[in-house]
Structures are given as C-alpha cells and as structure tokens.
Coordinates of C-alpha atoms and ligand atoms in Angstrom, one line a residue:
X1 CA 11.7 18.6 30.9
X2 CA 9.2 20.8 32.4
X3 CA 6.8 22.7 30.2
X4 CA 8.3 26.0 31.4
X5 CA 11.9 25.1 30.6
X6 CA 10.8 23.8 27.2
X7 CA 8.9 27.0 26.5
X8 CA 12.1 29.0 27.4
X9 CA 14.2 26.8 25.2
X10 CA 11.9 27.4 22.2
X11 CA 11.7 31.1 22.9
X12 CA 15.4 31.3 22.8
X13 CA 15.3 30.3 19.1
X14 CA 18.0 27.9 19.9
X15 CA 20.2 26.4 17.2
X16 CA 22.1 23.2 17.7
X17 CA 25.6 23.1 16.1
X18 CA 26.6 19.9 14.4
X19 CA 28.6 17.7 16.8
X20 CA 32.3 18.5 16.3
X21 CA 33.3 14.8 15.8
X22 CA 30.6 14.3 13.2
X23 CA 31.4 17.5 11.4
X24 CA 35.1 16.6 11.3
X25 CA 34.4 13.3 9.5
X26 CA 31.1 14.2 7.7
X27 CA 30.5 12.5 4.3
X28 CA 29.3 15.9 2.9
X29 CA 30.6 19.3 3.8
X30 CA 29.4 22.8 3.0
X31 CA 31.5 22.7 -0.1
X32 CA 28.8 20.5 -1.7
X33 CA 26.4 23.5 -1.8
X34 CA 28.9 25.6 -3.6
X35 CA 29.8 22.8 -6.0
X36 CA 26.1 22.2 -6.9
X37 CA 25.4 26.0 -7.1
X38 CA 28.3 26.4 -9.6
X39 CA 27.2 23.5 -11.8
X40 CA 24.0 21.8 -10.8
X41 CA 24.0 19.2 -13.6
X42 CA 27.7 18.5 -13.2
X43 CA 27.0 17.9 -9.6
X44 CA 24.3 15.4 -10.3
X45 CA 26.4 13.7 -13.0
X46 CA 29.1 13.2 -10.3
X47 CA 26.5 11.7 -8.0
X48 CA 25.5 9.3 -10.7
X49 CA 29.0 7.9 -10.5
X50 CA 28.0 6.3 -7.2
X51 CA 26.2 3.7 -9.3
X52 CA 27.6 1.0 -11.4
X53 CA 26.4 1.5 -15.0
X54 CA 26.8 -1.0 -17.9
X55 CA 26.6 2.0 -20.2
X56 CA 27.9 5.3 -18.6
X57 CA 25.5 8.1 -19.3
X58 CA 26.8 11.0 -21.3
X59 CA 23.6 13.0 -21.0
X60 CA 22.5 14.4 -17.7
X61 CA 19.1 16.1 -18.0
X62 CA 16.8 16.6 -20.9
X63 CA 14.2 19.2 -20.1
X64 CA 13.3 20.1 -23.7
X65 CA 9.8 18.9 -23.2
X66 CA 8.7 20.1 -19.8
X67 CA 7.2 18.9 -17.5
X68 CA 8.5 15.6 -18.8
X69 CA 12.1 15.1 -17.8
X70 CA 14.7 12.5 -18.6
X71 CA 17.9 12.0 -16.5
X72 CA 20.9 10.1 -17.6
X73 CA 18.8 8.8 -20.5
X74 CA 21.6 7.3 -22.6
X75 CA 22.9 5.3 -19.6
X76 CA 22.0 1.7 -18.8
X77 CA 22.1 -0.1 -15.5
X78 CA 20.4 -2.8 -13.4
X79 CA 19.0 -1.4 -10.2
X80 CA 19.1 -4.7 -8.3
X81 CA 22.7 -5.3 -9.4
X82 CA 23.5 -1.9 -7.9
X83 CA 21.7 -2.7 -4.6
X84 CA 23.0 -6.3 -4.1
X85 CA 25.4 -8.0 -6.5
X86 CA 28.0 -5.3 -6.9
X87 CA 28.5 -5.3 -3.1
X88 CA 29.1 -9.0 -3.1
X89 CA 31.5 -8.6 -6.0
X90 CA 33.3 -6.0 -3.9
X91 CA 33.9 -8.6 -1.2
X92 CA 31.0 -7.5 1.1
X93 CA 29.0 -10.8 0.7
X94 CA 29.2 -11.5 4.4
X95 CA 28.1 -8.1 5.5
X96 CA 24.6 -8.1 7.1
X97 CA 22.1 -6.4 4.8
X98 CA 19.0 -7.0 7.0
X99 CA 18.6 -7.7 10.6
X100 CA 15.0 -8.8 10.7
X101 CA 13.0 -8.6 13.9
X102 CA 9.6 -10.2 13.7
X103 CA 6.9 -8.9 16.0
X104 CA 6.7 -12.2 17.9
X105 CA 10.4 -11.9 18.5
X106 CA 11.6 -14.3 15.8
X107 CA 14.7 -13.0 14.0
X108 CA 16.6 -13.5 10.8
X109 CA 19.8 -12.2 9.4
X110 CA 20.4 -11.8 5.7
X111 CA 23.8 -11.0 4.4
X112 CA 24.4 -9.4 1.0
X113 CA 25.4 -12.8 -0.4
X114 CA 22.1 -14.4 0.9
X115 CA 20.1 -11.5 -0.4
X116 CA 21.7 -12.0 -3.8
X117 CA 20.6 -15.7 -3.8
X118 CA 17.1 -14.8 -2.7
X119 CA 16.7 -12.1 -5.3
X120 CA 18.1 -14.4 -8.0
X121 CA 15.6 -17.2 -7.2
X122 CA 12.7 -14.7 -7.0
X123 CA 13.7 -13.1 -10.3
X124 CA 13.8 -16.5 -12.0
X125 CA 10.4 -17.3 -10.5
X126 CA 8.8 -14.2 -11.9
X127 CA 10.3 -14.9 -15.3
X128 CA 9.0 -18.5 -15.1
X129 CA 5.5 -17.0 -14.5
X130 CA 5.7 -15.1 -17.7
X131 CA 6.5 -11.7 -16.3
X132 CA 8.4 -9.7 -19.0
X133 CA 10.2 -6.4 -18.7
X134 CA 7.6 -3.7 -18.4
X135 CA 4.9 -5.9 -16.9
X136 CA 3.5 -4.7 -13.6
X137 CA 3.7 -6.7 -10.4
X138 CA 1.5 -5.8 -7.4
X139 CA 3.1 -6.4 -3.9
X140 CA 0.8 -6.5 -0.9
X141 CA 3.0 -7.7 2.0
X142 CA 3.8 -7.4 5.7
X143 CA 7.2 -5.9 6.8
X144 CA 9.3 -9.0 6.2
X145 CA 12.5 -9.6 4.2
X146 CA 10.6 -11.3 1.4
X147 CA 9.0 -7.9 0.6
X148 CA 12.4 -6.4 -0.1
X149 CA 13.4 -9.5 -2.1
X150 CA 10.2 -9.2 -4.1
X151 CA 10.8 -5.6 -5.0
X152 CA 14.4 -6.2 -5.9
X153 CA 13.4 -9.2 -8.0
X154 CA 11.0 -7.0 -10.0
X155 CA 13.7 -4.4 -10.4
X156 CA 16.1 -7.0 -11.6
X157 CA 13.9 -8.2 -14.5
X158 CA 12.6 -4.7 -15.3
X159 CA 9.1 -5.3 -14.1
X160 CA 7.8 -2.2 -12.3
X161 CA 6.3 -3.0 -8.9
X162 CA 3.3 -1.4 -7.4
X163 CA 3.6 -1.9 -3.6
X164 CA 0.2 -1.5 -1.9
X165 CA 0.3 -0.8 1.8
X166 CA -0.8 -3.9 3.8
X167 CA -3.3 -1.8 5.8
X168 CA -5.3 -1.0 2.7
X169 CA -8.6 -2.8 2.1
X170 CA -9.5 -5.2 -0.7
X171 CA -11.3 -2.4 -2.6
X172 CA -8.3 -0.1 -2.4
X173 CA -6.0 -2.9 -3.5
X174 CA -8.4 -3.8 -6.4
X175 CA -8.4 -0.1 -7.6
X176 CA -4.6 -0.1 -7.7
X177 CA -4.3 -3.5 -9.3
X178 CA -6.7 -2.4 -12.0
X179 CA -5.1 1.0 -12.6
X180 CA -1.6 -0.5 -13.0
X181 CA -3.0 -3.6 -14.9
X182 CA -0.9 -5.9 -12.8
X183 CA -0.1 -9.4 -14.0
X184 CA 1.1 -11.0 -10.8
X185 CA 0.3 -10.2 -7.1
X186 CA 2.9 -11.1 -4.4
X187 CA 1.4 -11.4 -1.0
X188 CA 1.7 -13.4 2.2
X189 CA -0.8 -15.4 4.3
X190 CA -0.5 -12.6 6.8
X191 CA 1.9 -10.7 9.1
X192 CA 2.0 -10.1 12.8
X193 CA 0.3 -6.9 14.1
X194 CA -0.4 -6.1 17.7
X195 CA 0.4 -9.5 19.0
X196 CA -1.5 -11.6 16.6
X197 CA -1.5 -12.8 13.0
X198 CA -3.2 -10.4 10.7
X199 CA -4.4 -11.9 7.4
X200 CA -3.5 -10.4 4.0
X201 CA -4.4 -13.2 1.5
X202 CA -8.2 -12.9 1.9
X203 CA -8.0 -9.2 0.8
X204 CA -6.2 -10.3 -2.3
X205 CA -8.8 -13.0 -3.0
X206 CA -11.5 -10.5 -2.6
X207 CA -9.8 -7.9 -4.7
X208 CA -9.3 -10.4 -7.5
X209 CA -13.1 -10.9 -7.8
X210 CA -13.5 -7.3 -8.8
X211 CA -13.9 -6.4 -12.5
X212 CA -10.7 -5.0 -14.0
X213 CA -8.4 -7.4 -12.2
X214 CA -8.8 -10.2 -14.7
X215 CA -5.2 -9.9 -16.0
X216 CA -3.7 -11.1 -12.8
X217 CA -2.5 -14.6 -13.7
X218 CA -0.8 -15.6 -10.6
X219 CA -0.6 -14.9 -6.9
X220 CA 2.6 -15.7 -5.1
X221 CA 2.1 -16.3 -1.4
X222 CA 4.8 -16.1 1.2
X223 CA 4.1 -18.2 4.3
X224 CA 4.7 -16.0 7.3
X225 CA 2.1 -16.7 9.9
X226 CA 1.0 -20.2 8.9
X227 CA -2.6 -19.3 9.1
X228 CA -5.2 -21.1 6.9
X229 CA -5.6 -19.6 3.5
X230 CA -8.1 -20.2 0.7
X231 CA -6.4 -21.5 -2.4
X232 CA -7.3 -20.9 -6.0
X233 CA -5.9 -23.7 -8.1
X234 CA -3.7 -22.8 -11.1
X235 CA -3.5 -19.2 -9.8
X236 CA -2.0 -19.4 -6.3
X237 CA 1.6 -20.5 -5.8
X238 CA 3.6 -20.8 -2.6
X239 CA 6.6 -18.5 -2.7
X240 CA 8.9 -21.0 -1.0
X241 CA 8.0 -23.8 -3.4
X242 CA 8.4 -21.6 -6.4
X243 CA 11.8 -20.3 -5.3
X244 CA 13.1 -23.7 -4.3
X245 CA 12.7 -24.9 -7.9
X246 CA 14.9 -22.1 -9.2
X247 CA 18.7 -21.7 -9.7
X248 CA 20.7 -19.6 -7.3
X249 CA 22.4 -17.5 -9.9
X250 CA 20.8 -15.0 -12.2
X251 CA 22.4 -12.8 -14.8
X252 CA 21.1 -9.3 -14.5
X253 CA 20.2 -7.6 -17.7
X254 CA 20.8 -3.8 -18.1
X255 CA 17.9 -1.4 -18.6
X256 CA 17.9 2.2 -19.8
X257 CA 18.0 4.7 -17.0
X258 CA 14.5 5.8 -17.8
X259 CA 13.1 2.3 -17.6
X260 CA 10.1 2.4 -15.1
X261 CA 11.1 1.1 -11.7
X262 CA 7.9 1.4 -9.8
X263 CA 4.5 2.9 -9.5
X264 CA 3.3 4.0 -6.0
X265 CA -0.2 5.3 -5.4
X266 CA -0.8 8.4 -3.4
X267 CA -4.0 10.3 -2.6
X268 CA -5.0 13.1 -4.9
X269 CA -7.5 15.8 -4.4
X270 CA -10.1 13.7 -6.2
X271 CA -11.2 10.3 -5.1
X272 CA -9.0 8.5 -7.6
X273 CA -5.5 7.8 -6.3
X274 CA -2.6 8.8 -8.5
X275 CA 0.0 6.3 -9.7
X276 CA 3.3 8.1 -9.2
X277 CA 5.8 6.7 -11.7
X278 CA 9.5 6.6 -10.9
X279 CA 12.2 5.4 -13.2
X280 CA 15.6 3.9 -12.6
X281 CA 18.9 5.8 -12.9
X282 CA 17.9 9.3 -11.6
X283 CA 15.9 7.8 -8.8
X284 CA 18.7 5.5 -7.6
X285 CA 21.2 8.3 -7.9
X286 CA 19.3 10.7 -5.7
X287 CA 18.2 8.1 -3.1
X288 CA 21.7 6.8 -2.8
X289 CA 23.2 10.4 -2.6
X290 CA 20.7 11.7 0.0
X291 CA 21.0 8.5 2.1
X292 CA 24.8 9.0 2.1
X293 CA 24.7 12.8 2.7
X294 CA 21.7 13.3 5.1
X295 CA 22.3 10.3 7.3
X296 CA 26.1 10.6 7.0
X297 CA 26.1 6.8 6.5
X298 CA 29.3 5.0 7.2
X299 CA 28.4 1.6 5.7
X300 CA 31.2 -0.2 7.6
X301 CA 30.1 0.7 11.0
X302 CA 26.6 2.1 11.0
X303 CA 23.4 0.2 11.8
X304 CA 20.5 2.0 10.3
X305 CA 16.9 1.7 11.1
X306 CA 14.0 3.3 9.2
X307 CA 10.7 2.5 10.9
X308 CA 8.5 3.3 7.9
X309 CA 6.4 0.7 6.2
X310 CA 7.6 -0.4 2.9
X311 CA 4.2 0.4 1.5
X312 CA 5.0 4.1 1.6
X313 CA 7.6 6.0 -0.4
X314 CA 9.9 6.3 2.7
X315 CA 10.1 2.5 2.7
X316 CA 10.9 2.4 -1.0
X317 CA 13.6 5.0 -0.9
X318 CA 15.1 4.6 2.6
X319 CA 14.6 0.9 3.4
X320 CA 15.1 -0.6 -0.1
X321 CA 16.8 1.5 -2.7
X322 CA 18.9 4.1 -0.9
X323 CA 20.4 2.0 1.9
X324 CA 21.0 -1.1 -0.2
X325 CA 22.6 1.0 -3.0
X326 CA 25.0 2.2 -0.3
X327 CA 25.7 -1.3 1.1
X328 CA 24.2 -0.3 4.5
X329 CA 23.4 -2.7 7.3
X330 CA 19.8 -2.1 8.5
X331 CA 17.1 -3.3 10.8
X332 CA 13.6 -4.2 9.6
X333 CA 10.9 -4.5 12.2
X334 CA 7.6 -6.2 11.4
X335 CA 5.3 -4.9 14.0
X336 CA 3.8 -2.1 16.1
X337 CA 5.8 0.0 18.6
X338 CA 3.8 -1.2 21.6
X339 CA 3.9 -4.9 21.1
X340 CA 4.4 -6.6 23.5
X341 CA 5.4 -3.4 25.4
X342 CA 5.8 0.3 24.9
X343 CA 9.6 0.0 25.0
X344 CA 9.9 -2.3 21.9
X345 CA 11.6 0.3 19.7
X346 CA 14.2 1.1 22.3
X347 CA 14.8 -2.6 23.0
X348 CA 15.5 -3.0 19.3
X349 CA 17.9 -0.1 19.2
X350 CA 19.7 -1.5 22.2
X351 CA 19.8 -5.1 20.8
X352 CA 21.1 -4.2 17.3
X353 CA 23.2 -1.2 18.5
X354 CA 21.3 1.0 16.0
X355 CA 23.3 4.2 15.2
X356 CA 20.9 6.0 12.8
X357 CA 17.1 6.1 13.5
X358 CA 14.6 7.5 10.9
X359 CA 11.0 7.8 12.2
X360 CA 7.9 10.0 12.0
X361 CA 6.6 12.9 14.2
X362 CA 3.5 10.9 15.0
X363 CA 5.5 8.1 16.5
X364 CA 7.6 10.6 18.5
X365 CA 4.5 12.3 19.9
X366 CA 3.1 8.9 20.8
X367 CA 6.4 8.1 22.7
X368 CA 6.1 11.5 24.4
X369 CA 2.6 10.5 25.6
X370 CA 3.8 7.2 26.9
X371 CA 6.5 9.0 28.9
X372 CA 10.3 9.4 28.8
X373 CA 10.8 6.8 31.6
X374 CA 10.2 4.1 28.9
X375 CA 13.2 4.9 26.6
X376 CA 15.2 5.7 29.8
X377 CA 15.1 2.0 30.6
X378 CA 17.2 1.2 27.6
X379 CA 20.8 1.8 26.5
X380 CA 20.4 4.1 23.5
X381 CA 24.1 5.2 23.5
X382 CA 24.7 3.6 20.1
X383 CA 22.6 6.3 18.4
X384 CA 24.5 9.0 16.6
X385 CA 21.9 10.6 14.3
X386 CA 18.1 11.0 14.3
X387 CA 15.8 11.6 11.3
X388 CA 12.2 12.7 11.0
X389 CA 9.9 12.5 8.0
X390 CA 6.2 12.4 7.0
X391 CA 4.8 15.6 8.4
X392 CA 5.9 18.8 10.0
X393 CA 7.5 18.1 13.3
X394 CA 6.5 20.5 16.1
X395 CA 9.3 22.0 18.1
X396 CA 8.2 20.3 21.3
X397 CA 8.4 16.9 19.7
X398 CA 11.7 17.8 18.1
X399 CA 13.2 18.8 21.5
X400 CA 11.8 15.7 23.2
X401 CA 13.3 13.5 20.4
X402 CA 16.7 15.3 20.8
X403 CA 16.7 15.1 24.6
X404 CA 15.2 11.7 25.4
X405 CA 16.2 9.7 22.4
X406 CA 19.3 11.5 21.3
X407 CA 20.7 12.3 24.8
X408 CA 21.2 15.9 23.6
X409 CA 24.1 14.7 21.4
X410 CA 22.6 13.4 18.2
X411 CA 21.8 15.8 15.4
X412 CA 18.3 15.7 14.1
X413 CA 17.6 15.9 10.3
X414 CA 14.0 16.9 9.5
X415 CA 13.7 15.7 5.9
X416 CA 11.0 17.2 3.7
X417 CA 10.0 15.2 0.6
X418 CA 7.1 13.4 -1.0
X419 CA 6.1 10.3 -3.0
X420 CA 6.4 12.5 -6.0
X421 CA 9.9 13.8 -5.3
X422 CA 11.1 10.2 -4.8
X423 CA 13.9 11.3 -2.4
X424 CA 14.7 13.9 0.2
X425 CA 14.7 17.5 -1.0
X426 CA 14.9 19.9 2.0
X427 CA 16.8 18.9 5.1
X428 CA 19.7 20.0 7.2
X429 CA 23.1 18.3 6.5
X430 CA 24.2 16.8 9.8
X431 CA 27.8 17.9 9.6
X432 CA 27.1 21.3 8.3
X433 CA 23.7 22.9 9.3
X434 CA 23.1 24.4 12.7
X435 CA 19.6 22.9 13.2
X436 CA 16.4 24.6 14.4
X437 CA 13.7 22.7 16.1
X438 CA 10.8 22.4 13.7
X439 CA 12.3 23.5 10.5
X440 CA 13.5 21.4 7.5
X441 CA 15.6 24.4 6.7
X442 CA 17.6 24.2 3.4
X443 CA 17.2 22.6 0.0
X444 CA 19.8 19.9 -0.4
X445 CA 22.8 20.4 -2.7
X446 CA 21.5 20.2 -6.3
X447 CA 17.9 21.0 -5.3
X448 CA 16.1 24.3 -6.0
X449 CA 13.1 25.1 -3.8
X450 CA 11.5 28.3 -2.6
X451 CA 8.3 29.8 -1.3
X452 CA 6.0 31.9 -3.5
X453 CA 2.8 33.9 -2.9
X454 CA -0.5 33.4 -4.7
X455 CA 0.7 35.2 -7.8
X456 CA 3.9 33.0 -8.0
X457 CA 6.2 35.7 -6.8
X458 CA 9.0 34.6 -4.4
X459 CA 8.3 35.8 -0.9
X460 CA 10.9 37.7 1.1
X461 CA 12.4 36.3 4.2
X462 CA 10.0 36.3 7.1
X463 CA 7.0 35.5 4.8
X464 CA 4.8 32.5 4.0
X465 CA 3.1 31.0 0.9
X466 CA 3.4 27.9 -1.1
X467 CA 6.4 25.6 -1.5
X468 CA 7.6 25.2 -5.1
X469 CA 10.5 23.4 -6.7
X470 CA 12.1 25.5 -9.3
X471 CA 14.4 23.1 -11.2
X472 CA 13.9 19.4 -12.2
X473 CA 15.7 16.9 -10.0
X474 CA 16.9 13.3 -10.7
X475 CA 14.4 11.4 -8.6
X476 CA 11.4 13.4 -9.7
X477 CA 8.2 11.6 -10.7
X478 CA 8.1 11.2 -14.5
X479 CA 4.3 11.3 -14.8
X480 CA 1.1 9.9 -13.3
X481 CA 0.7 6.4 -14.6
X482 CA -1.5 6.6 -17.7
X483 CA -2.5 10.2 -17.2
X484 CA 0.0 12.8 -18.5
X485 CA -2.7 15.4 -18.4
X486 CA -3.4 15.0 -14.7
X487 CA 0.4 15.1 -14.1
X488 CA 0.6 18.5 -15.9
X489 CA -2.5 19.9 -14.1
X490 CA -1.7 18.7 -10.6
X491 CA 1.9 19.7 -10.3
X492 CA 2.8 22.1 -13.1
X493 CA -0.1 24.4 -13.8
X494 CA -0.6 26.3 -10.6
X495 CA 2.7 28.2 -11.0
X496 CA 4.2 28.4 -14.5
X497 CA 7.3 26.2 -15.0
X498 CA 7.5 25.3 -11.4
X499 CA 6.5 22.2 -9.5
X500 CA 3.7 22.9 -7.0
X501 CA 4.2 20.5 -4.0
X502 CA 0.8 21.2 -2.4
X503 CA 2.4 22.3 0.9
X504 CA 2.3 25.6 2.6
X505 CA 5.6 26.9 3.8
X506 CA 7.3 30.0 5.2
X507 CA 10.8 31.4 5.1
X508 CA 12.1 32.7 8.3
X509 CA 14.4 35.7 8.7
X510 CA 17.4 33.6 7.8
X511 CA 15.7 32.2 4.7
X512 CA 15.2 28.8 6.3
X513 CA 12.1 26.9 5.2
X514 CA 9.4 25.8 7.6
X515 CA 6.8 23.4 6.3
X516 CA 3.2 24.2 7.4
X517 CA 1.2 21.3 6.1
X518 CA -1.0 20.7 3.1
X519 CA -2.8 23.5 1.3
X520 CA -4.9 21.2 -0.8
X521 CA -7.6 18.7 0.1
X522 CA -5.2 16.2 1.3
X523 CA -5.0 15.4 5.0
X524 CA -1.9 14.1 6.8
X525 CA -3.0 11.5 9.3
X526 CA 0.0 10.0 11.1
X527 CA 2.0 11.2 8.1
X528 CA -0.2 9.3 5.7
X529 CA -1.8 11.1 2.8
X530 CA -5.6 10.8 2.7
X531 CA -7.8 12.9 0.5
X532 CA -11.0 14.4 1.8
X533 CA -12.7 13.4 -1.4
X534 CA -11.7 9.8 -1.1
X535 CA -13.3 9.6 2.4
X536 CA -16.4 11.5 1.2
X537 CA -16.8 9.0 -1.7
X538 CA -16.5 6.1 0.6
X539 CA -19.2 7.6 2.9
X540 CA -21.7 8.3 0.2
X541 CA -21.3 4.7 -1.0
X542 CA -23.1 3.7 2.2
X543 CA -26.8 3.1 1.6
X544 CA -27.9 5.4 4.4
X545 CA -25.8 8.4 3.4
X546 CA -27.0 11.1 1.1
X547 CA -24.1 13.6 1.4
X548 CA -20.8 13.8 3.2
X549 CA -18.2 16.5 3.9
X550 CA -14.8 15.7 5.3
X551 CA -12.2 17.9 6.9
X552 CA -8.9 17.3 8.7
X553 CA -8.9 18.6 12.3
X554 CA -5.8 19.1 14.4
X555 CA -4.9 16.2 16.5
X556 CA -2.1 16.3 19.1
X557 CA -0.7 12.9 18.3
X558 CA -1.5 12.1 14.7
X559 CA -1.1 15.6 13.3
X560 CA -4.6 15.6 11.7
X561 CA -7.6 13.5 12.4
X562 CA -10.5 12.9 10.0
X563 CA -13.8 14.5 10.8
X564 CA -16.9 13.7 8.8
X565 CA -20.2 15.5 8.5
X566 CA -23.0 13.5 6.9
X567 CA -26.6 14.0 5.8
X568 CA -28.7 10.8 6.1
X569 CA -31.0 9.6 3.5
X570 CA -34.8 9.6 3.8
X571 CA -35.8 7.5 6.8
X572 CA -32.4 6.8 8.3
X573 CA -31.9 8.0 11.8
X574 CA -28.9 8.9 13.8
X575 CA -27.7 6.2 16.2
X576 CA -24.4 5.2 17.8
X577 CA -24.6 2.0 15.8
X578 CA -24.9 4.0 12.6
X579 CA -21.8 6.1 13.5
X580 CA -19.9 2.9 14.2
X581 CA -21.2 1.3 10.9
X582 CA -20.0 4.3 8.9
X583 CA -16.6 4.2 10.4
X584 CA -16.3 0.5 9.7
X585 CA -17.6 1.1 6.2
X586 CA -14.9 3.6 5.5
X587 CA -12.3 1.2 7.0
X588 CA -13.6 -1.5 4.7
X589 CA -13.6 0.6 1.7
X590 CA -10.3 2.4 2.1
X591 CA -8.5 0.9 5.0
X592 CA -8.5 1.4 8.8
X593 CA -6.2 4.5 8.6
X594 CA -9.0 6.4 6.8
X595 CA -11.6 5.9 9.6
X596 CA -13.3 9.2 10.5
Ligands
AMP601 P1 3.8 11.3 1.1 O1 3.8 11.6 -0.4 O2 2.7 10.4 1.5 O3 5.1 10.8 1.6 O4 3.5 12.6 1.8 C1 4.2 13.8 1.5 C2 3.7 15.0 2.3 O5 4.0 14.7 3.7 C3 4.4 16.3 2.0 O6 3.8 16.9 0.9 C4 4.2 17.0 3.3 O7 2.9 17.6 3.4 C5 4.4 16.0 4.3 N1 5.8 15.9 4.8 C6 6.7 14.9 4.6 N2 7.8 15.1 5.2 C7 7.7 16.3 5.9 C8 8.5 17.1 6.7 N3 9.7 16.7 7.1 N4 8.0 18.3 7.2 C9 6.8 18.7 6.9 N5 5.9 18.0 6.1 C10 6.4 16.8 5.6

C-alpha cells in the first residue's frame, strides 16, 4: 500500500464491519452488552458457569471492604481440573492441546489426555518435594510445553506460581524469588533463541547465591538443550527423572475460589517490582469468557496462536488459563520471529493452519519493516481473526496487519488490559463491533471503564484524560503480594473509589476509547513494562555513575526506547567503552530488554 493511499484511508476514518459470516455465527452478540448492563453481577455469575465447580458459588462479588474484592468466594474448584481433566472426561482426550514448534524445528504434539498425565506426574513431583498448598514456586523457563505443565501442576496442588520471564537477569530473578519467598524453582538447562542454545540454569545458580533466597530447597531442571549444567547435589533434580518416578493419575483437590493462583511481577514507578496477586475462580471465569468472546473461539475447529512469552501476563491468561479452560487447540513457538528466516511466523501459520493469531504491535511494526513480500510467500488463508495486545497499535500498523496478514477479511481485535486486570477489559467484539484502526473502543460486557480529567470528572466525548475502571471485575488483582498499602496507594488513591490504570486515554466523538500510553514513570518497550526508576537504580549501582535520569523516547518499532542521561563520578571519563559497559551493566542487572 502506498503511503498516500494509506493516508487517505486513515483520513476517511474508516470502520470495518464484522464479516457477515462471522457475525452470523458469533459466540457473543450485542445482546451480551444489554444483559450485562441490566445485571452486571448476574452476568458474571452466568459466566462462572463455564467452569466446573466442586462447590457452586452462591455469592458473586463481595465489595464491602474496598479495594479488596472477593468473587465467588463460597465456591470451590480446581483450576487445573478445569483446564485439563474435565475435557478428557468430556471425551476430548485425543484433541490436541498444544502443537509445539521448537526454534530448531523440532516438534511435539500434546493431546489433552497427554497433558493430563504430564500435569499429574508434575503435581506428584512437587508434593513429593514438600510443596504444600499456599507455598510459592518460581518458574524460570523457555517457551516449551513443560512450562505450561509446571504452571498447571502448581495450580493443581494450590501452590501459587511466580513465573519470571526467561530474559530477566539473575538479579531480577533473585529479587522475585525473595519477595515471593519461593520454596522450589523450576527451570531448564536452556532454550533456543536466535539459532543457538541460550542458558537459563546459570542464572538460577547465581540467583540462589543471593541473600534472601535461602528458602529454596530444590531446583527442578528440564532438559531442553542438552547443554552442560553445574549441579548442586541434594538441591538440583532433573525434571524427567523426577516425573518418571511418579504415578500417572492424580486426584485434584478443590480450593476456594479466592485461593491464590499466581503472583506475577510487574514494574512499578519505584525500583521495586510489584507482585501482582491473582486468585482462582474469578480469574479463570474472566479469562475463559474473554477468550471465548473476543476471539470467537470455536474449540472444535480453531487453531489458536498467541505469540507472547509465558513470562508475561498475556502468556498466563491467553496461552495457559483462558485457552485451556476452553479446550482450545493452540500453537506454542519457542523462538524468535526471524530464526532461521524472517518468514518463520507465516510458515508456522501455514503449517498448523492457524485460524486465530494474537500478537503485539511491536512485532507487527517489525514485520512491516521487513516487508510485505515475506508474508506474501505463505498461504495465510486459514486465518480468520487477528488480535493485538501490549501497547497502543498505531493505525498504520493496524492497516498493514489487516491487509497483509488478514487479507482484508479478518477482523482485528485490539485488546486493552494489564497484568493487574488479569484479563481483557476493553476490546471490540469481532461479531459485533465495527472496528476503527487504532482504537480498543469499548469496555467488554460486564466491564465498566471511562476516561476522567485531573479532578476525576468524566470527560465528554471528544476529550482526553486518564483511563479508570469504575467497577470491580472478576479477574482483578487482589493485592500486591505482601503490600496492601502499596496496592491501595498505587491503584485506588488517585481517584476515589475508582481503579487508576496508569494509562492516558481519550474518548472520540462516538465515545470509543483510544489508549494513549502510560502517564506514569513506566515505559512500554516492545510492550514490556519497564520503570524509569528501575533503570536509574541499575545505572547508579555502577561504580562510575553518580546520578542517572531515564526517559522513554518514541521509537518507530518498539514504541518506546530507553534513553539515559548520566553524571559520572569524580575522575571517570566519557568513552565509547564506558557507554557500552553501562548498557551491559543494566542488561546484567535487569535483563537485556532494559538496556538503554
Ligand atoms: P503489562 O501489565 O505488562 O501487560 O502492560 C500493561 C500496559 O500495556 C497497559 O497499562 C497499557 O499501557 C499497555 N497496553 C496493553 N494493551 C494495550 C492496548 N491494546 N492498547 C494500548 N495499550 C495497551
């Protein structure tokens, strides 16, 4: 598409009607908005019926002690049973749960029945290691099926997991292990990235030398790459050996709906990351519902692919819990989009006949840069729906995605949500909403969001301000792990009785919501949250740095890029080597994604 025709298209303020065929058979119709509007809690109570409960909840929301909510609190369920066993019991044991594509090209298929056995063996393993309900397990893994198995095994025995993105450094891992007081770490020797094995175990070994990590009793190690690993006797255990010693059946015990499911750390406006706590029943209800509604998932025929890493919330909610609760068939890809060539994603879509693709604007802009001739070499005709998440999608990228990936036929759902919200909050519905390039548009049924000005007054159509959520929702964070006060202050103090998301937003003349990026000191680099303070603290921990100031600058591909200004100490002098050292130092302290 030439720039001129693109500019014209955007100027026309075009809307794209839902495809007639999709709208005719859509899982969710416009009636859902009316239903939720008439009785919001009744609507969510109905959605909870998607799950299988050992004790059916009678109570929906308890908001008598804001901002601490409980949802479905008198209900009991087992999350792993809901994501795996019940599908097997329903006769879907032979359905593929995961098509795994390793970066080197190795593949594995896991059916729901096989997933059930793996989760059972892993659950027994954790119990044999003395992990009790409520104990925390840290997971530091590549994108392989065992990661999903590990998470589900934790859920099955009621041990909250804390998944730490595999790109984080040993220091960042240690901070998170300490904060959650984890008892076991599950990791791998490494994973494949950019054509070669990339080690993970050494970072775990290093992290476990740090004070505060002493309570980690065992490290379970998956063998993925076969690379050499250092071994600490009596602490380290091979995953495959441990699982082989365990029975293939496991009886799932029910837990209360408010039992903690996981902690996931996200950057805050101070240097210390926040452990976002999610619980079981409400979280699973909303992830399952939104996955069904927003992706219009037809579990019998769709092949779904979310390209996020499981270390981020998108991987938790839309690789593990939402899709598996819905008995979806999905693709999991281990590696980078340009290994061994820039057409890898499109090759995967062609190979597995992917019908629903969920990816990030940064990836789309990267594909734009590589050129449309690359996807054009592949048959993408299986696709029927496209999703976007992680950062605002600019209209140019939206149009490119629609045209060159979606062949002008697939609707695009731009889904706004955060680690804290647990599940999608603002998004078009593919069978209902005429979409607008660049806008997330409408709060989903059962969700209440608006835009307010500095004083907390709702802005009229056509005006901008801050995004707030005005009613509690089932998959909301329950607190910040170990810090109720920080939870109150961060999210509930800026505007009375409303949740402050930290995002700028505007309402257009139709009342549709456009997200404008963060308004706090959090940068969005390739859709990843990084706080300016965190990078500043990392810089001043370098012996040659006296002071540092960090800002996010616009970047055409990654959305924002990190720019650092530093003042050197005493006799230190500015050299190219020092600049390089500082970048490496930050990468070592926080992880390569945080490099200025
Ligand atoms: P995280 O908690 O790491 O998933 O990051 C959440 C943040 O990413 C949000 O607060 C937004 O700033 C941004 N974000 C996520 N999805 C979207 C979207 N569809 N449009 C605009 N911003 C988004």
